[in-house]
Coordinates of N, CA, C and O in Angstrom, one line a residue:
M1 N 0.8 -1.2 0.0 CA 0.0 0.0 0.0 C 0.9 1.3 0.0 O 0.6 2.2 -0.7
L2 N 1.9 1.2 0.8 CA 2.8 2.4 0.8 C 3.4 2.7 -0.6 O 3.5 3.8 -1.0
G3 N 3.8 1.6 -1.3 CA 4.3 1.8 -2.6 C 3.3 2.4 -3.5 O 3.6 3.3 -4.4
R4 N 2.0 2.1 -3.4 CA 1.0 2.7 -4.2 C 0.8 4.2 -4.0 O 0.8 4.9 -4.9
V5 N 0.7 4.6 -2.7 CA 0.4 6.0 -2.4 C 1.7 6.8 -2.6 O 1.6 8.1 -2.7
S6 N 2.8 6.2 -2.5 CA 4.1 7.0 -2.7 C 4.6 7.1 -4.1 O 5.6 7.7 -4.3
G7 N 3.9 6.5 -5.0 CA 4.3 6.5 -6.4 C 4.1 7.9 -7.0 O 3.3 8.7 -6.6
K8 N 5.0 8.2 -7.9 CA 5.0 9.5 -8.6 C 3.7 9.9 -9.1 O 3.2 11.0 -8.8
W9 N 3.0 9.1 -9.8 CA 1.7 9.4 -10.4 C 0.6 9.5 -9.4 O -0.3 10.4 -9.4
S10 N 0.6 8.6 -8.4 CA -0.4 8.6 -7.4 C -0.4 9.8 -6.6 O -1.5 10.4 -6.3
I11 N 0.8 10.3 -6.2 CA 0.9 11.5 -5.4 C 0.3 12.7 -6.2 O -0.6 13.5 -5.7
G12 N 0.6 12.8 -7.5 CA 0.1 13.9 -8.3 C -1.4 13.9 -8.4 O -2.1 14.9 -8.2
I13 N -2.0 12.7 -8.6 CA -3.4 12.5 -8.8 C -4.1 12.8 -7.4 O -5.1 13.6 -7.4
L14 N -3.6 12.3 -6.3 CA -4.2 12.6 -5.0 C -4.1 14.0 -4.6 O -5.0 14.6 -4.0
L15 N -3.0 14.7 -5.0 CA -2.9 16.1 -4.6 C -4.0 16.9 -5.4 O -4.6 17.9 -4.8
V16 N -4.3 16.6 -6.6 CA -5.3 17.3 -7.4 C -6.7 16.9 -6.9 O -7.5 17.8 -6.6
T17 N -7.0 15.7 -6.7 CA -8.3 15.3 -6.3 C -8.7 15.6 -4.9 O -9.9 15.7 -4.5
T18 N -7.7 15.9 -4.0 CA -8.1 16.3 -2.6 C -8.6 17.8 -2.7 O -9.2 18.2 -1.7
Q19 N -8.3 18.5 -3.8 CA -8.8 19.9 -3.9 C -10.2 19.9 -4.4 O -10.9 21.0 -4.4
G20 N -10.7 18.8 -4.9 CA -12.1 18.7 -5.4 C -12.2 17.7 -6.5 O -11.1 17.2 -7.0
P21 N -13.4 17.5 -7.0 CA -13.5 16.5 -8.1 C -12.7 17.0 -9.4 O -12.6 18.1 -9.6
A22 N -12.2 16.0 -10.1 CA -11.4 16.2 -11.3 C -11.8 15.2 -12.4 O -12.0 14.1 -12.1
R23 N -11.9 15.7 -13.6 CA -12.2 14.9 -14.7 C -10.9 14.3 -15.3 O -9.8 14.8 -15.0
F24 N -11.0 13.3 -16.1 CA -9.8 12.6 -16.6 C -8.9 13.6 -17.4 O -7.7 13.6 -17.1
T25 N -9.5 14.4 -18.2 CA -8.7 15.3 -19.0 C -8.0 16.4 -18.2 O -6.9 16.8 -18.5
E26 N -8.7 16.8 -17.1 CA -8.1 17.7 -16.2 C -6.8 17.1 -15.5 O -5.8 17.7 -15.4
L27 N -7.0 15.8 -15.0 CA -5.9 15.1 -14.4 C -4.7 15.0 -15.4 O -3.6 15.1 -15.1
E28 N -5.1 14.6 -16.6 CA -4.1 14.4 -17.7 C -3.3 15.7 -17.9 O -2.0 15.7 -18.1
R29 N -3.9 16.8 -17.8 CA -3.3 18.1 -18.0 C -2.4 18.5 -16.7 O -1.3 19.1 -16.9
L30 N -3.0 18.3 -15.6 CA -2.3 18.8 -14.3 C -1.2 17.9 -13.8 O -0.3 18.3 -13.1
V31 N -1.3 16.6 -14.1 CA -0.2 15.7 -13.6 C 0.8 15.6 -14.8 O 0.7 14.8 -15.7
K32 N 1.8 16.4 -14.7 CA 2.8 16.5 -15.8 C 3.5 15.2 -16.1 O 4.0 14.6 -15.2
G33 N 3.5 14.9 -17.4 CA 4.3 13.8 -17.9 C 3.6 12.4 -17.9 O 4.1 11.5 -18.4
I34 N 2.4 12.4 -17.3 CA 1.7 11.1 -17.2 C 1.0 10.8 -18.6 O 0.5 11.6 -19.3
S35 N 1.1 9.5 -19.0 CA 0.5 9.1 -20.2 C -0.9 8.7 -19.9 O -1.3 8.5 -18.8
R36 N -1.7 8.6 -21.0 CA -3.2 8.3 -20.8 C -3.3 6.9 -20.2 O -4.1 6.6 -19.3
R37 N -2.4 6.0 -20.7 CA -2.5 4.6 -20.1 C -2.1 4.5 -18.7 O -2.8 3.9 -17.9
M38 N -1.0 5.2 -18.3 CA -0.6 5.3 -16.9 C -1.7 5.9 -16.0 O -1.9 5.5 -14.9
L39 N -2.3 7.0 -16.5 CA -3.3 7.7 -15.8 C -4.5 6.7 -15.5 O -5.0 6.6 -14.4
T40 N -4.9 6.0 -16.6 CA -6.0 5.1 -16.4 C -5.7 4.0 -15.4 O -6.5 3.7 -14.5
L41 N -4.5 3.4 -15.5 CA -4.1 2.3 -14.6 C -4.0 2.9 -13.1 O -4.5 2.2 -12.2
T42 N -3.5 4.0 -13.0 CA -3.3 4.6 -11.6 C -4.7 4.9 -11.0 O -4.9 4.7 -9.8
L43 N -5.5 5.5 -11.8 CA -6.9 5.8 -11.3 C -7.6 4.5 -10.9 O -8.2 4.5 -9.8
R44 N -7.5 3.5 -11.7 CA -8.2 2.2 -11.3 C -7.6 1.7 -10.0 O -8.4 1.2 -9.2
N45 N -6.3 1.7 -9.9 CA -5.7 1.2 -8.6 C -6.1 2.0 -7.4 O -6.3 1.5 -6.4
L46 N -6.1 3.3 -7.6 CA -6.4 4.2 -6.4 C -7.9 4.0 -6.1 O -8.3 4.0 -4.9
E47 N -8.8 3.8 -7.1 CA -10.2 3.5 -6.8 C -10.3 2.2 -6.1 O -11.0 2.0 -5.1
R48 N -9.6 1.2 -6.6 CA -9.6 -0.2 -6.0 C -9.2 -0.1 -4.5 O -9.7 -0.8 -3.7
D49 N -8.2 0.7 -4.2 CA -7.6 0.8 -2.9 C -8.5 1.6 -2.0 O -8.2 1.8 -0.8
G50 N -9.6 2.3 -2.5 CA -10.4 3.1 -1.7 C -10.0 4.5 -1.5 O -10.4 5.2 -0.6
L51 N -9.1 5.0 -2.3 CA -8.5 6.3 -2.2 C -9.2 7.3 -3.1 O -9.1 8.5 -2.9
L52 N -9.9 6.8 -4.1 CA -10.7 7.7 -5.1 C -12.1 7.1 -5.2 O -12.3 5.9 -5.2
T53 N -13.0 8.0 -5.5 CA -14.3 7.6 -5.9 C -14.5 8.1 -7.3 O -14.2 9.2 -7.6
R54 N -15.0 7.2 -8.1 CA -15.3 7.5 -9.5 C -16.8 7.7 -9.7 O -17.6 6.8 -9.3
T55 N -17.2 8.8 -10.2 CA -18.6 9.1 -10.4 C -18.9 9.3 -11.9 O -18.2 10.2 -12.5
V56 N -19.8 8.6 -12.4 CA -20.2 8.7 -13.8 C -21.6 9.4 -13.9 O -22.5 8.9 -13.3
Y57 N -21.6 10.5 -14.6 CA -22.9 11.2 -14.8 C -23.5 10.8 -16.1 O -22.9 10.7 -17.1
P58 N -24.9 10.6 -16.1 CA -25.6 10.1 -17.3 C -25.8 11.3 -18.3 O -26.9 11.7 -18.5
T59 N -24.7 11.7 -18.9 CA -24.8 12.7 -20.0 C -24.2 12.1 -21.3 O -23.6 11.1 -21.3
V60 N -24.4 12.9 -22.4 CA -23.8 12.5 -23.6 C -22.8 13.6 -24.1 O -23.3 14.7 -24.3
P61 N -21.5 13.3 -24.2 CA -20.9 12.0 -23.7 C -20.9 11.9 -22.2 O -21.1 12.9 -21.5
P62 N -20.6 10.7 -21.7 CA -20.7 10.6 -20.2 C -19.6 11.5 -19.5 O -18.5 11.6 -20.0
K63 N -20.0 12.0 -18.4 CA -19.0 12.8 -17.7 C -18.6 12.0 -16.5 O -19.4 11.4 -15.8
V64 N -17.3 11.9 -16.3 CA -16.7 11.1 -15.2 C -15.8 12.0 -14.4 O -15.0 12.7 -14.9
E65 N -16.0 11.9 -13.1 CA -15.2 12.7 -12.1 C -14.6 11.7 -11.1 O -15.2 10.7 -10.7
Y66 N -13.4 12.1 -10.7 CA -12.7 11.4 -9.6 C -12.5 12.3 -8.4 O -12.1 13.5 -8.6
T67 N -12.8 11.8 -7.2 CA -12.8 12.6 -6.0 C -12.0 11.8 -5.0 O -12.2 10.6 -4.8
A68 N -11.1 12.4 -4.2 CA -10.4 11.8 -3.1 C -11.4 11.4 -2.0 O -12.3 12.2 -1.7
T69 N -11.2 10.2 -1.5 CA -12.1 9.8 -0.4 C -11.5 10.4 0.9 O -10.4 11.0 1.0
P70 N -12.3 10.3 2.0 CA -11.8 10.8 3.3 C -10.5 10.2 3.7 O -9.6 10.9 4.2
M71 N -10.3 8.9 3.4 CA -9.0 8.3 3.7 C -7.9 8.9 2.9 O -6.8 9.2 3.5
A72 N -8.1 9.3 1.6 CA -7.1 10.0 0.8 C -6.8 11.4 1.3 O -5.7 11.8 1.4
R73 N -7.9 12.1 1.7 CA -7.7 13.4 2.2 C -6.9 13.4 3.5 O -6.2 14.4 3.8
E74 N -7.0 12.4 4.3 CA -6.2 12.3 5.5 C -4.7 12.2 5.2 O -3.9 12.7 5.9
L75 N -4.4 11.7 4.0 CA -3.0 11.6 3.5 C -2.4 13.0 3.0 O -1.2 13.1 2.8
Y76 N -3.3 13.9 2.7 CA -2.9 15.1 2.0 C -1.6 15.8 2.6 O -0.7 16.1 1.8
D77 N -1.6 16.1 3.9 CA -0.4 16.8 4.4 C 0.9 16.0 4.3 O 1.9 16.5 4.0
T78 N 0.7 14.7 4.4 CA 1.9 13.8 4.3 C 2.4 13.8 2.8 O 3.6 13.9 2.6
L79 N 1.5 13.8 1.9 CA 1.8 13.8 0.5 C 2.5 15.2 0.1 O 3.5 15.2 -0.6
L80 N 2.0 16.3 0.6 CA 2.6 17.6 0.4 C 4.0 17.6 0.9 O 4.9 18.1 0.3
T81 N 4.2 17.0 2.1 CA 5.5 17.0 2.7 C 6.5 16.2 1.9 O 7.6 16.6 1.6
L82 N 6.0 15.0 1.4 CA 6.9 14.1 0.6 C 7.2 14.8 -0.7 O 8.4 14.7 -1.2
A83 N 6.2 15.4 -1.4 CA 6.4 16.0 -2.7 C 7.4 17.2 -2.5 O 8.3 17.4 -3.3
G84 N 7.3 18.0 -1.4 CA 8.2 19.1 -1.1 C 9.6 18.6 -0.9 O 10.5 19.2 -1.4
W85 N 9.7 17.5 -0.2 CA 11.1 17.0 0.1 C 11.7 16.6 -1.2 O 12.9 16.9 -1.5
A86 N 11.0 15.9 -2.1 CA 11.5 15.4 -3.3 C 11.9 16.6 -4.2 O 13.0 16.5 -4.9
E87 N 11.1 17.6 -4.2 CA 11.4 18.8 -5.0 C 12.7 19.5 -4.5 O 13.6 19.9 -5.3
R88 N 12.8 19.6 -3.2 CA 14.0 20.3 -2.6 C 15.3 19.5 -2.9 O 16.3 20.1 -3.0
H89 N 15.2 18.2 -3.0 CA 16.4 17.4 -3.1 C 16.6 16.8 -4.5 O 17.5 16.0 -4.7
L90 N 15.8 17.2 -5.4 CA 15.9 16.7 -6.8 C 17.3 16.8 -7.4 O 17.8 15.8 -7.9
H91 N 17.9 17.9 -7.3 CA 19.3 18.1 -7.8 C 20.3 17.2 -7.1 O 21.2 16.6 -7.8
E92 N 20.2 17.1 -5.8 CA 21.2 16.3 -5.1 C 21.0 14.8 -5.5 O 22.0 14.1 -5.6
I93 N 19.8 14.4 -5.6 CA 19.5 13.0 -6.0 C 20.1 12.7 -7.4 O 20.7 11.7 -7.7
D94 N 19.8 13.7 -8.3 CA 20.3 13.5 -9.7 C 21.8 13.5 -9.7 O 22.4 12.6 -10.4
E95 N 22.5 14.3 -9.0 CA 24.0 14.3 -8.9 C 24.5 13.0 -8.3 O 25.5 12.5 -8.8
S96 N 23.8 12.5 -7.3 CA 24.2 11.3 -6.7 C 24.1 10.1 -7.7 O 25.0 9.3 -7.8
R97 N 23.0 10.1 -8.5 CA 22.8 9.1 -9.5 C 23.9 9.1 -10.5 O 24.4 8.1 -11.0
V98 N 24.3 10.3 -11.0 CA 25.3 10.4 -12.0 C 26.7 9.9 -11.4 O 27.4 9.1 -12.1
R99 N 27.0 10.3 -10.2 CA 28.3 9.8 -9.6 C 28.2 8.3 -9.4 O 29.2 7.6 -9.8
Y100 N 27.1 7.7 -9.0 CA 27.0 6.3 -8.8 C 27.2 5.6 -10.2 O 27.9 4.6 -10.3
D101 N 26.5 6.1 -11.2 CA 26.5 5.4 -12.5 C 27.9 5.5 -13.1 O 28.4 4.5 -13.7
R102 N 28.6 6.6 -12.9 CA 30.0 6.7 -13.4 C 30.9 5.7 -12.7 O 31.7 5.1 -13.3
R103 N 30.7 5.6 -11.4 CA 31.5 4.7 -10.6 C 31.2 3.3 -11.0 O 32.2 2.5 -11.2
A104 N 30.0 2.9 -11.2 CA 29.6 1.6 -11.6 C 30.1 1.2 -13.0 O 30.6 0.1 -13.2
L105 N 30.1 2.2 -13.9 CA 30.6 2.0 -15.2 C 32.2 1.8 -15.2 O 32.7 0.9 -15.8
A106 N 32.8 2.6 -14.4 CA 34.3 2.4 -14.3 C 34.7 1.1 -13.7 O 35.6 0.4 -14.1
E107 N 33.9 0.6 -12.7 CA 34.2 -0.7 -12.1 C 33.9 -1.8 -13.0 O 34.7 -2.8 -13.1
A108 N 32.9 -1.7 -13.9 CA 32.6 -2.7 -14.9 C 33.6 -2.8 -15.9 O 34.0 -3.9 -16.4
E109 N 34.2 -1.6 -16.3 CA 35.2 -1.6 -17.3 C 36.5 -2.2 -16.8 O 37.3 -2.7 -17.6
T110 N 36.8 -2.1 -15.5 CA 38.1 -2.6 -15.0 C 37.9 -4.1 -14.6 O 38.9 -4.7 -14.3
A111 N 36.7 -4.6 -14.6 CA 36.5 -6.0 -14.1 C 36.8 -7.0 -15.2 O 36.9 -6.8 -16.3

């Protein structure tokens, strides 16, 4: 469960939906970099886990909204903290990955 809610796409979706209902196209626009397929899969998983409610309105074409459940809204402050931490340390993490990859490559070449 922790892996599900701490995933890159899940955090973005939950941050949006805790602010109010959101339609698929709105989520696609607001969660930067997510593909339609990944958005669909993530929405299904979050709904299955009880973190989102999917509401279909009987219109033509059908209108579908996703809303964070009370359980998901309870996570909101924690998700903000986690997202803020990741943003603050993004450059350090990237630099560390570059150093690690260079070291691993050098070790592989000498082996």
